[in-house]
Amino acid sequence: MRLPLILTLGTALVSLGLAAPVMADGHGERAATPVAVPLTAEELLAPYYARLRETVEMPEAGPNPALAADTRLTRIAFGSCNHQSASQHMWEQIARQNPQAFLMIGDNVYGDNAWDGDAGLESLRAAYAEQAAHPEFASFRARFPMLASWDDHDFGLNDKGASFPFRGWAEELFETFWNSSDEVRSRPGTHDSVIVGPEGQRLQIIMLDTRFFRSDLKRMPWSAERPPLGIYLPDDSMGATVLGAAQWAWLEAELAKPADLRIVVSSIQIITEAHDYESWENFPRERTRLLNMLAAREDSGMVMLSGDRHSGGIYKLDHGGETMWELTSSSLNLAFGDIEGNTAREPDPKRVSPFFGVENYGLVDIDWEARELTITLLGAESQTYARQSFDW
């Protein structure tokens, strides 16, 4: 059920601080100095969302085993770009790999595909409900602990960030569906971090939120010929941000915690500079800040995971005196390319594998004794497309 939101244009403008109300004095005359009461869109819509909470069903992903704090993790799977209306065949493939945990790292549903602009994000809520109803997904979730972060299509709208006016309600839908921790629910954004394992084998998983606080993207001027590799320009202005001040401070504190190995999850790609779609390269200052902060972390091994691109590959970067690795896995069931075409279309000196535009998921295998990590990109039948091992 969608509840109507009825506002006169004048009331909306006044409430948003875009116009000032006309007020009368004690003699029935108009006041000389009107007073505006500025409100954000979220504040204006608060009564509407309070009513929604009372009247609509909030979808939930279903039962999920907890990841025990003393678990010695040796295999983690992850993926991104899962359309709720497409085949759910990948869950069985991933289950056969017997991971100890699975990371959903963005575009976990496509809730904006049918969005008609309503403040209640009905299409997003319906997408979550449809995903929860798939028996393949429910069976997988009942067996394997899951952690989740979001990207644009489950944040609310393609390529959007902090200016999306309904982001607070989108966050509530996300946190309800994925049963986010009390700590995550207590703050704006969906970023999360867990440390699991015994001393000497402690793994920290950091899930960044690259949506809730992110500045608007800087677009290229209009052209009759659309660029083949995106439409965005780098924004190196001082105020532009990906994570926002609060999340930056949180990340710095997380990276100072003792851990033997860290997995840093970003819904968008970090290392690459080869395209003009969404990536950390949209904000060069922020990308450099992230790489510097990761390099300055408390002593530990590290690997970065990303999604978003509907293609997968392995990336390598020497920065801050170390070699950094990133595995991009996308998408679980919504491929846009093929085995070979994307590699030629997007040459990249930082990518050490082909760029596979087919359905895929990723694995991270940890050999604690040898202090060796292996990252693998696998296909729809669990065939290996790319693999890289490295010591830490």
XYZ file of C-alpha atoms in Angstrom:
392
model
C 0.000 0.000 0.000
C 1.356 3.411 -0.941
C 0.266 6.323 1.183
C -0.308 9.619 -0.613
C 1.862 12.550 0.302
C -0.241 15.668 -0.141
C 1.544 19.008 0.027
C 0.580 22.278 -1.585
C 3.394 23.842 -3.548
C 3.493 26.811 -1.197
C 3.658 24.638 1.909
C 6.439 22.528 0.422
C 8.519 25.545 -0.552
C 8.123 27.152 2.851
C 8.940 23.906 4.653
C 12.054 23.409 2.570
C 13.206 26.973 3.217
C 12.817 27.954 -0.444
C 10.171 30.576 0.329
C 9.159 32.599 3.355
C 5.669 32.502 4.837
C 3.679 35.727 4.908
C 2.700 36.560 8.485
C 0.181 39.070 9.798
C 0.800 41.461 12.667
C -1.666 42.278 15.403
C -3.521 44.784 13.199
C -4.065 42.418 10.341
C -1.223 43.906 8.310
C 1.461 41.861 6.622
C 4.665 41.568 8.625
C 7.566 43.521 7.193
C 10.066 40.677 7.761
C 8.742 37.195 6.906
C 10.395 34.339 8.774
C 11.413 31.167 6.950
C 11.682 27.861 8.777
C 14.101 25.733 6.693
C 13.709 21.975 6.790
C 15.448 19.231 4.878
C 13.375 16.952 2.690
C 13.905 14.169 5.239
C 12.599 16.364 8.072
C 9.626 17.403 5.992
C 8.797 13.774 5.226
C 9.287 12.459 8.791
C 5.521 12.251 9.577
C 4.950 10.432 6.298
C 7.602 7.821 7.093
C 6.279 7.424 10.625
C 2.919 6.557 9.094
C 4.527 4.158 6.615
C 6.178 2.239 9.455
C 2.734 1.634 10.937
C 1.014 0.552 7.742
C 3.419 -1.265 5.388
C 5.281 -4.537 5.689
C 9.051 -4.072 5.848
C 10.661 -6.988 3.942
C 13.289 -9.076 5.719
C 15.877 -11.360 4.145
C 15.111 -14.186 6.556
C 17.019 -16.242 9.128
C 20.798 -16.112 8.967
C 23.394 -17.756 11.216
C 25.630 -15.392 13.150
C 29.332 -15.217 12.404
C 30.872 -16.350 15.670
C 33.607 -14.085 16.996
C 36.078 -16.966 17.422
C 35.630 -18.358 13.889
C 38.915 -19.072 12.101
C 37.992 -17.823 8.645
C 39.739 -19.469 5.707
C 37.222 -18.957 2.869
C 34.918 -16.002 2.156
C 32.770 -15.559 -0.933
C 31.316 -12.326 -2.252
C 29.333 -10.876 -5.110
C 27.410 -7.872 -6.363
C 24.737 -6.820 -8.838
C 21.968 -9.305 -8.109
C 18.654 -8.568 -9.830
C 15.648 -9.773 -7.887
C 13.747 -10.725 -11.069
C 16.595 -12.638 -12.726
C 17.722 -16.230 -12.248
C 18.968 -17.096 -8.766
C 21.130 -19.993 -9.962
C 24.357 -18.606 -8.503
C 23.407 -19.335 -4.904
C 23.792 -23.076 -5.468
C 27.144 -22.560 -7.198
C 28.473 -20.460 -4.334
C 27.135 -22.891 -1.739
C 29.145 -25.682 -3.363
C 32.318 -23.750 -2.514
C 31.351 -24.007 1.160
C 32.334 -20.477 2.210
C 32.253 -19.583 5.887
C 30.685 -16.215 5.096
C 29.272 -14.336 2.127
C 29.538 -10.599 1.471
C 26.815 -8.827 -0.518
C 28.687 -5.728 -1.626
C 26.149 -3.643 -3.511
C 23.274 -3.572 -5.993
C 21.932 -6.476 -3.980
C 18.568 -5.748 -5.575
C 17.560 -3.345 -8.331
C 14.903 -1.320 -6.572
C 15.111 1.737 -8.804
C 14.204 0.043 -12.089
C 10.470 0.653 -11.662
C 10.701 3.695 -9.389
C 8.176 6.401 -10.236
C 9.507 9.087 -7.920
C 7.438 8.253 -4.840
C 8.928 9.157 -1.471
C 8.033 5.738 -0.087
C 10.387 3.954 -2.527
C 7.721 1.369 -3.192
C 9.693 -0.282 -5.996
C 12.676 -0.761 -3.665
C 10.476 -2.270 -0.987
C 8.898 -4.580 -3.593
C 12.343 -5.594 -4.868
C 13.414 -6.663 -1.385
C 10.202 -8.648 -0.956
C 10.729 -10.402 -4.286
C 14.322 -11.275 -3.411
C 13.339 -12.672 -0.024
C 10.747 -14.924 -1.667
C 13.289 -16.824 -3.793
C 13.800 -20.287 -2.251
C 17.384 -20.445 -3.592
C 18.282 -17.253 -1.748
C 16.435 -18.254 1.422
C 18.172 -21.641 1.493
C 21.596 -20.068 1.004
C 21.003 -17.413 3.641
C 19.869 -20.004 6.151
C 23.272 -21.747 5.854
C 25.909 -19.044 5.432
C 26.500 -15.902 7.530
C 26.083 -12.787 5.411
C 27.289 -9.185 5.654
C 25.928 -6.501 3.319
C 26.757 -3.062 1.994
C 24.846 -1.197 -0.696
C 25.391 0.528 -4.014
C 23.223 2.858 -6.076
C 20.452 0.512 -7.195
C 19.599 -0.548 -3.639
C 20.409 2.927 -2.309
C 17.578 4.353 -4.353
C 18.624 5.734 -7.739
C 21.315 5.141 -10.345
C 24.630 6.880 -9.541
C 23.148 8.927 -6.682
C 24.742 9.959 -3.405
C 24.024 12.250 -0.467
C 21.684 14.532 -2.429
C 19.148 11.723 -2.878
C 16.262 13.097 -0.782
C 14.891 9.715 0.338
C 18.179 8.186 1.470
C 17.051 7.912 5.108
C 14.080 5.734 4.200
C 16.268 3.675 1.836
C 18.658 3.105 4.739
C 15.823 1.938 6.960
C 14.660 -0.521 4.309
C 18.220 -1.811 3.897
C 18.883 -2.213 7.622
C 15.547 -3.944 8.177
C 16.019 -6.340 5.276
C 19.581 -7.310 6.177
C 18.974 -7.232 9.937
C 21.822 -4.797 10.495
C 23.468 -4.614 13.889
C 22.383 -2.112 16.509
C 25.674 -0.293 15.959
C 24.960 0.192 12.256
C 21.381 1.279 12.937
C 22.550 3.824 15.509
C 24.321 6.055 12.960
C 23.683 7.509 9.511
C 24.956 5.291 6.701
C 25.390 1.529 6.422
C 29.170 1.182 6.961
C 30.159 -1.707 9.191
C 33.180 -3.557 10.527
C 33.684 -6.897 12.244
C 36.787 -8.626 13.621
C 36.635 -12.398 13.717
C 39.096 -15.090 14.742
C 41.532 -16.107 17.474
C 44.660 -14.118 18.284
C 47.159 -14.392 15.463
C 44.379 -15.175 12.979
C 42.141 -12.157 13.406
C 40.363 -11.064 10.239
C 38.765 -7.622 10.021
C 36.068 -7.070 7.390
C 35.367 -3.397 6.690
C 32.262 -2.607 4.653
C 32.389 0.989 3.399
C 29.331 3.071 2.517
C 30.136 4.890 -0.738
C 26.605 6.303 -1.155
C 25.037 7.954 1.874
C 27.605 10.765 2.232
C 29.005 11.013 -1.299
C 29.051 14.330 -3.174
C 27.311 14.636 -6.517
C 29.308 13.471 -9.518
C 30.779 15.969 -11.952
C 29.382 15.289 -15.400
C 30.999 15.832 -18.773
C 29.468 18.511 -21.003
C 26.727 17.240 -23.269
C 27.934 15.690 -26.494
C 26.125 14.118 -29.406
C 28.678 11.325 -29.224
C 28.512 9.667 -25.822
C 31.961 8.667 -24.520
C 32.387 4.883 -24.678
C 33.703 4.597 -21.106
C 31.486 6.833 -19.040
C 30.230 10.378 -18.606
C 31.898 11.638 -15.416
C 34.854 13.924 -14.818
C 37.254 13.830 -11.858
C 36.280 16.313 -9.129
C 39.322 17.359 -7.114
C 37.646 20.231 -5.265
C 38.382 20.483 -1.562
C 34.799 19.918 -0.404
C 34.034 16.884 -2.554
C 33.777 13.646 -0.564
C 33.032 9.953 -0.915
C 32.791 8.862 2.717
C 31.952 12.071 4.574
C 33.733 13.358 7.683
C 32.122 10.989 10.192
C 32.830 7.858 8.156
C 36.417 8.940 7.483
C 36.997 9.271 11.225
C 35.322 5.902 11.793
C 37.508 4.244 9.137
C 40.718 5.652 10.589
C 39.744 4.264 13.997
C 38.894 0.867 12.510
C 42.227 0.620 10.696
C 44.033 1.312 13.976
C 42.493 -1.769 15.624
C 44.708 -4.852 15.959
C 44.095 -7.367 13.169
C 46.244 -9.825 11.259
C 44.426 -9.452 7.949
C 41.874 -6.967 6.617
C 39.304 -7.157 3.844
C 38.224 -3.672 2.737
C 34.970 -3.646 0.766
C 33.991 -0.773 -1.523
C 30.929 -1.020 -3.739
C 32.784 0.971 -6.429
C 36.260 0.297 -7.791
C 39.287 1.776 -6.022
C 42.481 1.083 -7.975
C 41.451 1.605 -11.596
C 41.739 4.925 -13.426
C 40.812 3.477 -16.822
C 37.189 4.605 -17.190
C 34.797 7.473 -16.524
C 31.988 5.530 -14.923
C 31.605 5.560 -11.156
C 34.768 4.801 -9.202
C 36.969 6.385 -6.563
C 38.747 8.165 -9.425
C 35.686 10.451 -9.667
C 37.188 12.082 -6.557
C 41.003 11.969 -6.876
C 41.695 13.631 -3.515
C 39.455 11.132 -1.767
C 41.040 8.206 -3.596
C 44.510 9.328 -2.553
C 43.285 9.846 0.998
C 41.869 6.324 1.076
C 45.019 4.725 -0.316
C 47.196 6.663 2.126
C 44.976 5.701 5.058
C 45.035 2.042 4.044
C 48.811 2.145 3.700
C 49.109 3.673 7.202
C 46.905 1.017 8.832
C 47.980 -0.940 11.901
C 50.294 -3.688 10.671
C 48.307 -6.367 8.818
C 47.727 -7.984 5.466
C 45.028 -6.519 3.229
C 42.925 -7.098 0.142
C 40.265 -4.850 -1.396
C 36.982 -6.078 -2.886
C 34.668 -4.160 -5.214
C 31.708 -4.618 -7.559
C 29.392 -2.379 -9.620
C 30.884 -2.873 -13.094
C 28.997 -5.932 -14.423
C 32.439 -7.324 -15.177
C 35.160 -8.830 -13.044
C 38.936 -8.728 -12.854
C 42.021 -8.464 -10.637
C 43.896 -5.193 -10.068
C 47.317 -4.357 -8.651
C 48.794 -1.085 -7.362
C 52.085 -0.225 -5.697
C 51.383 2.473 -3.122
C 52.852 3.538 0.187
C 55.645 1.010 0.017
C 53.448 -2.040 -0.544
C 51.604 -3.876 -3.292
C 47.843 -3.534 -2.981
C 45.418 -5.978 -4.592
C 41.757 -5.586 -5.543
C 39.285 -8.148 -6.852
C 36.224 -6.793 -8.647
C 33.330 -9.243 -8.900
C 30.160 -8.242 -10.775
C 27.552 -9.408 -11.546
C 25.851 -12.412 -10.008
C 23.014 -12.580 -12.542
C 23.014 -9.466 -14.733
C 25.942 -9.664 -17.154
C 26.266 -7.067 -19.923
C 29.281 -8.369 -21.815
C 31.193 -11.475 -22.761
C 34.457 -13.285 -22.068
C 36.727 -11.193 -24.282
C 35.047 -7.986 -25.456
C 35.378 -5.922 -22.285
C 39.134 -6.508 -22.033
C 39.791 -4.830 -25.381
C 37.191 -2.135 -24.756
C 38.762 -1.068 -21.459
C 42.558 -1.401 -21.480
C 44.008 -0.888 -18.015
C 47.666 -1.149 -16.962
C 46.562 -1.708 -13.358
C 44.447 -4.751 -14.233
C 46.459 -7.973 -14.245
C 43.707 -10.196 -15.658
C 41.229 -9.980 -18.513
C 38.005 -8.075 -17.755
C 35.252 -10.697 -17.766
C 31.823 -9.350 -18.683
C 29.965 -12.512 -17.688
C 28.175 -13.695 -14.558
C 30.684 -14.210 -11.768
C 31.377 -14.296 -8.044
C 34.534 -13.994 -5.980
C 36.404 -16.071 -3.425
C 39.011 -15.072 -0.858
C 41.018 -18.011 0.514
C 43.293 -17.533 3.518
C 46.261 -19.742 4.366
C 47.127 -18.579 7.874
C 50.171 -20.817 8.252
C 51.777 -19.670 4.993
C 50.374 -16.126 5.394
C 49.138 -16.333 1.831
C 45.952 -14.959 0.261
C 44.355 -16.297 -2.898
C 41.667 -14.293 -4.697
C 39.623 -16.014 -7.392
C 36.958 -14.947 -9.870
C 34.575 -17.776 -10.782
C 31.808 -18.049 -13.359
C 28.220 -19.226 -13.485
C 29.326 -22.866 -13.362
C 32.161 -22.137 -10.925
C 34.797 -22.237 -13.646
C 37.887 -20.234 -12.764
C 38.347 -17.044 -14.786
C 41.141 -15.380 -12.820
C 43.232 -16.218 -9.760
C 46.025 -14.496 -7.876
C 47.964 -15.577 -4.797
C 50.194 -13.290 -2.744
C 51.871 -13.216 0.639
C 51.246 -10.679 3.348
